[in-house]
GROMACS .gro file of N, CA and C in nm:
model
  249
    1UNK      N    1  12.575  11.018  12.386
    1UNK     CA    2  12.443  10.964  12.405
    1UNK      C    3  12.404  10.974  12.552
    2UNK      N    4  12.289  11.027  12.577
    2UNK     CA    5  12.244  11.040  12.716
    2UNK      C    6  12.199  10.907  12.774
    3UNK      N    7  12.141  10.821  12.692
    3UNK     CA    8  12.091  10.692  12.739
    3UNK      C    9  12.147  10.582  12.649
    4UNK      N   10  12.271  10.546  12.669
    4UNK     CA   11  12.336  10.452  12.577
    4UNK      C   12  12.276  10.312  12.574
    5UNK      N   13  12.203  10.274  12.677
    5UNK     CA   14  12.143  10.140  12.681
    5UNK      C   15  11.992  10.143  12.663
    6UNK      N   16  11.941  10.251  12.605
    6UNK     CA   17  11.796  10.264  12.586
    6UNK      C   18  11.751  10.186  12.463
    7UNK      N   19  11.643  10.111  12.481
    7UNK     CA   20  11.575  10.047  12.369
    7UNK      C   21  11.468  10.145  12.324
    8UNK      N   22  11.469  10.180  12.197
    8UNK     CA   23  11.377  10.279  12.144
    8UNK      C   24  11.269  10.210  12.061
    9UNK      N   25  11.144  10.239  12.093
    9UNK     CA   26  11.030  10.187  12.018
    9UNK      C   27  10.946  10.305  11.973
   10UNK      N   28  10.930  10.317  11.843
   10UNK     CA   29  10.848  10.424  11.786
   10UNK      C   30  10.735  10.361  11.707
   11UNK      N   31  10.621  10.426  11.710
   11UNK     CA   32  10.508  10.376  11.632
   11UNK      C   33  10.422  10.491  11.585
   12UNK      N   34  10.354  10.468  11.475
   12UNK     CA   35  10.266  10.570  11.423
   12UNK      C   36  10.189  10.518  11.304
   13UNK      N   37  10.098  10.600  11.253
   13UNK     CA   38  10.021  10.558  11.136
   13UNK      C   39  10.104  10.570  11.008
   14UNK      N   40  10.082  10.478  10.920
   14UNK     CA   41  10.139  10.482  10.785
   14UNK      C   42  10.020  10.461  10.691
   15UNK      N   43   9.954  10.572  10.660
   15UNK     CA   44   9.828  10.561  10.587
   15UNK      C   45   9.723  10.506  10.682
   16UNK      N   46   9.662  10.395  10.644
   16UNK     CA   47   9.561  10.333  10.731
   16UNK      C   48   9.617  10.212  10.806
   17UNK      N   49   9.749  10.201  10.810
   17UNK     CA   50   9.815  10.089  10.877
   17UNK      C   51   9.900  10.140  10.994
   18UNK      N   52   9.933  10.048  11.083
   18UNK     CA   53  10.023  10.079  11.195
   18UNK      C   54  10.165  10.047  11.154
   19UNK      N   55  10.259  10.131  11.194
   19UNK     CA   56  10.400  10.110  11.165
   19UNK      C   57  10.478  10.117  11.295
   20UNK      N   58  10.576  10.028  11.310
   20UNK     CA   59  10.656  10.021  11.432
   20UNK      C   60  10.805  10.014  11.393
   21UNK      N   61  10.888  10.088  11.465
   21UNK     CA   62  11.032  10.087  11.446
   21UNK      C   63  11.098  10.061  11.581
   22UNK      N   64  11.197   9.974  11.583
   22UNK     CA   65  11.268   9.941  11.707
   22UNK      C   66  11.418   9.959  11.685
   23UNK      N   67  11.484  10.021  11.782
   23UNK     CA   68  11.630  10.037  11.781
   23UNK      C   69  11.683   9.985  11.914
   24UNK      N   70  11.778   9.893  11.906
   24UNK     CA   71  11.839   9.833  12.025
   24UNK      C   72  11.989   9.863  12.022
   25UNK      N   73  12.046   9.910  12.133
   25UNK     CA   74  12.190   9.935  12.136
   25UNK      C   75  12.269   9.805  12.115
   26UNK      N   76  12.382   9.816  12.047
   26UNK     CA   77  12.464   9.697  12.017
   26UNK      C   78  12.494   9.615  12.143
   27UNK      N   79  12.512   9.682  12.256
   27UNK     CA   80  12.545   9.612  12.380
   27UNK      C   81  12.434   9.519  12.428
   28UNK      N   82  12.312   9.539  12.380
   28UNK     CA   83  12.199   9.457  12.425
   28UNK      C   84  12.146   9.360  12.320
   29UNK      N   85  12.203   9.360  12.201
   29UNK     CA   86  12.144   9.280  12.093
   29UNK      C   87  12.150   9.129  12.118
   30UNK      N   88  12.237   9.083  12.204
   30UNK     CA   89  12.239   8.940  12.236
   30UNK      C   90  12.120   8.902  12.324
   31UNK      N   91  12.069   8.997  12.399
   31UNK     CA   92  11.955   8.972  12.488
   31UNK      C   93  11.823   9.015  12.426
   32UNK      N   94  11.827   9.122  12.348
   32UNK     CA   95  11.707   9.174  12.284
   32UNK      C   96  11.739   9.197  12.136
   33UNK      N   97  11.690   9.112  12.051
   33UNK     CA   98  11.708   9.132  11.907
   33UNK      C   99  11.595   9.221  11.859
   34UNK      N  100  11.630   9.328  11.790
   34UNK     CA  101  11.529   9.422  11.741
   34UNK      C  102  11.425   9.352  11.654
   35UNK      N  103  11.469   9.259  11.570
   35UNK     CA  104  11.376   9.188  11.484
   35UNK      C  105  11.272   9.108  11.561
   36UNK      N  106  11.316   9.043  11.669
   36UNK     CA  107  11.222   8.966  11.751
   36UNK      C  108  11.126   9.058  11.824
   37UNK      N  109  11.178   9.168  11.876
   37UNK     CA  110  11.092   9.262  11.948
   37UNK      C  111  10.990   9.324  11.854
   38UNK      N  112  11.033   9.370  11.739
   38UNK     CA  113  10.939   9.431  11.646
   38UNK      C  114  10.837   9.327  11.597
   39UNK      N  115  10.879   9.202  11.584
   39UNK     CA  116  10.785   9.097  11.545
   39UNK      C  117  10.674   9.077  11.647
   40UNK      N  118  10.710   9.079  11.774
   40UNK     CA  119  10.610   9.065  11.880
   40UNK      C  120  10.514   9.184  11.881
   41UNK      N  121  10.567   9.303  11.859
   41UNK     CA  122  10.482   9.422  11.856
   41UNK      C  123  10.394   9.423  11.733
   42UNK      N  124  10.449   9.383  11.619
   42UNK     CA  125  10.372   9.380  11.495
   42UNK      C  126  10.258   9.279  11.503
   43UNK      N  127  10.280   9.168  11.573
   43UNK     CA  128  10.171   9.071  11.593
   43UNK      C  129  10.050   9.135  11.659
   44UNK      N  130  10.075   9.228  11.750
   44UNK     CA  131   9.966   9.293  11.822
   44UNK      C  132   9.882   9.385  11.732
   45UNK      N  133   9.939   9.423  11.617
   45UNK     CA  134   9.863   9.504  11.521
   45UNK      C  135   9.827   9.422  11.398
   46UNK      N  136   9.838   9.290  11.412
   46UNK     CA  137   9.797   9.200  11.305
   46UNK      C  138   9.893   9.189  11.189
   47UNK      N  139  10.021   9.214  11.214
   47UNK     CA  140  10.116   9.212  11.104
   47UNK      C  141  10.243   9.138  11.135
   48UNK      N  142  10.348   9.176  11.063
   48UNK     CA  143  10.478   9.111  11.075
   48UNK      C  144  10.586   9.220  11.081
   49UNK      N  145  10.705   9.175  11.114
   49UNK     CA  146  10.818   9.267  11.115
   49UNK      C  147  10.947   9.192  11.112
   50UNK      N  148  11.055   9.263  11.092
   50UNK     CA  149  11.186   9.201  11.092
   50UNK      C  150  11.293   9.304  11.067
   51UNK      N  151  11.415   9.256  11.068
   51UNK     CA  152  11.526   9.346  11.044
   51UNK      C  153  11.653   9.288  11.099
   52UNK      N  154  11.743   9.375  11.136
   52UNK     CA  155  11.873   9.336  11.189
   52UNK      C  156  11.867   9.335  11.341
   53UNK      N  157  11.971   9.281  11.406
   53UNK     CA  158  11.969   9.275  11.553
   53UNK      C  159  11.955   9.411  11.621
   54UNK      N  160  12.006   9.517  11.558
   54UNK     CA  161  12.003   9.648  11.623
   54UNK      C  162  11.889   9.737  11.576
   55UNK      N  163  11.832   9.711  11.458
   55UNK     CA  164  11.723   9.795  11.409
   55UNK      C  165  11.629   9.712  11.324
   56UNK      N  166  11.501   9.736  11.344
   56UNK     CA  167  11.400   9.659  11.270
   56UNK      C  168  11.273   9.740  11.258
   57UNK      N  169  11.192   9.703  11.160
   57UNK     CA  170  11.064   9.770  11.142
   57UNK      C  171  10.957   9.668  11.107
   58UNK      N  172  10.835   9.707  11.133
   58UNK     CA  173  10.723   9.620  11.102
   58UNK      C  174  10.594   9.699  11.107
   59UNK      N  175  10.486   9.628  11.094
   59UNK     CA  176  10.356   9.694  11.099
   59UNK      C  177  10.246   9.598  11.063
   60UNK      N  178  10.127   9.652  11.056
   60UNK     CA  179  10.012   9.570  11.024
   60UNK      C  180   9.889   9.655  11.006
   61UNK      N  181   9.777   9.592  10.973
   61UNK     CA  182   9.654   9.664  10.944
   61UNK      C  183   9.582   9.718  11.067
   62UNK      N  184   9.622   9.677  11.186
   62UNK     CA  185   9.550   9.712  11.308
   62UNK      C  186   9.588   9.847  11.367
   63UNK      N  187   9.564   9.952  11.292
   63UNK     CA  188   9.599  10.085  11.340
   63UNK      C  189   9.533  10.117  11.474
   64UNK      N  190   9.413  10.069  11.496
   64UNK     CA  191   9.344  10.095  11.623
   64UNK      C  192   9.409  10.024  11.741
   65UNK      N  193   9.493   9.924  11.713
   65UNK     CA  194   9.562   9.850  11.819
   65UNK      C  195   9.703   9.902  11.846
   66UNK      N  196   9.744  10.004  11.774
   66UNK     CA  197   9.881  10.054  11.788
   66UNK      C  198   9.912  10.102  11.929
   67UNK      N  199   9.821  10.173  11.992
   67UNK     CA  200   9.843  10.219  12.129
   67UNK      C  201   9.865  10.105  12.225
   68UNK      N  202   9.789   9.997  12.209
   68UNK     CA  203   9.804   9.879  12.294
   68UNK      C  204   9.941   9.815  12.271
   69UNK      N  205   9.983   9.808  12.145
   69UNK     CA  206  10.113   9.749  12.114
   69UNK      C  207  10.226   9.831  12.176
   70UNK      N  208  10.220   9.963  12.163
   70UNK     CA  209  10.324  10.048  12.220
   70UNK      C  210  10.325  10.040  12.372
   71UNK      N  211  10.208  10.032  12.431
   71UNK     CA  212  10.199  10.020  12.577
   71UNK      C  213  10.257   9.887  12.626
   72UNK      N  214  10.253   9.784  12.542
   72UNK     CA  215  10.304   9.652  12.579
   72UNK      C  216  10.456   9.644  12.567
   73UNK      N  217  10.518   9.738  12.497
   73UNK     CA  218  10.662   9.731  12.471
   73UNK      C  219  10.747   9.718  12.597
   74UNK      N  220  10.726   9.799  12.702
   74UNK     CA  221  10.811   9.783  12.821
   74UNK      C  222  10.802   9.644  12.883
   75UNK      N  223  10.685   9.586  12.885
   75UNK     CA  224  10.668   9.452  12.941
   75UNK      C  225  10.741   9.349  12.857
   76UNK      N  226  10.728   9.359  12.726
   76UNK     CA  227  10.795   9.265  12.636
   76UNK      C  228  10.946   9.277  12.649
   77UNK      N  229  10.996   9.400  12.656
   77UNK     CA  230  11.141   9.421  12.673
   77UNK      C  231  11.188   9.359  12.805
   78UNK      N  232  11.114   9.380  12.912
   78UNK     CA  233  11.150   9.322  13.042
   78UNK      C  234  11.153   9.170  13.037
   79UNK      N  235  11.054   9.111  12.969
   79UNK     CA  236  11.051   8.965  12.956
   79UNK      C  237  11.171   8.915  12.877
   80UNK      N  238  11.209   8.987  12.773
   80UNK     CA  239  11.325   8.946  12.692
   80UNK      C  240  11.454   8.959  12.774
   81UNK      N  241  11.464   9.061  12.857
   81UNK     CA  242  11.582   9.078  12.941
   81UNK      C  243  11.592   8.968  13.048
   82UNK      N  244  11.476   8.924  13.097
   82UNK     CA  245  11.472   8.823  13.202
   82UNK      C  246  11.491   8.681  13.149
   83UNK      N  247  11.477   8.662  13.018
   83UNK     CA  248  11.484   8.527  12.961
   83UNK      C  249  11.626   8.474  12.962
   0.00000   0.00000   0.00000
């Protein structure tokens, strides 16, 4: 792995809805739970999310807000690391 401690956030359209996927390396799951992170991102698109500590998915009806949610990901990750 080139970036073993990288938090990966992917998003895209799923029909007329926004979809978000988060992957967190096992070494960081105590500080950043994928389910909590995806939940915060899904809120920004008007939806919900959840999953396991290392991988989670979510989404919502706010496809037009997906770009804003993805842009917010680095800030949310930083806040979770600082907590």
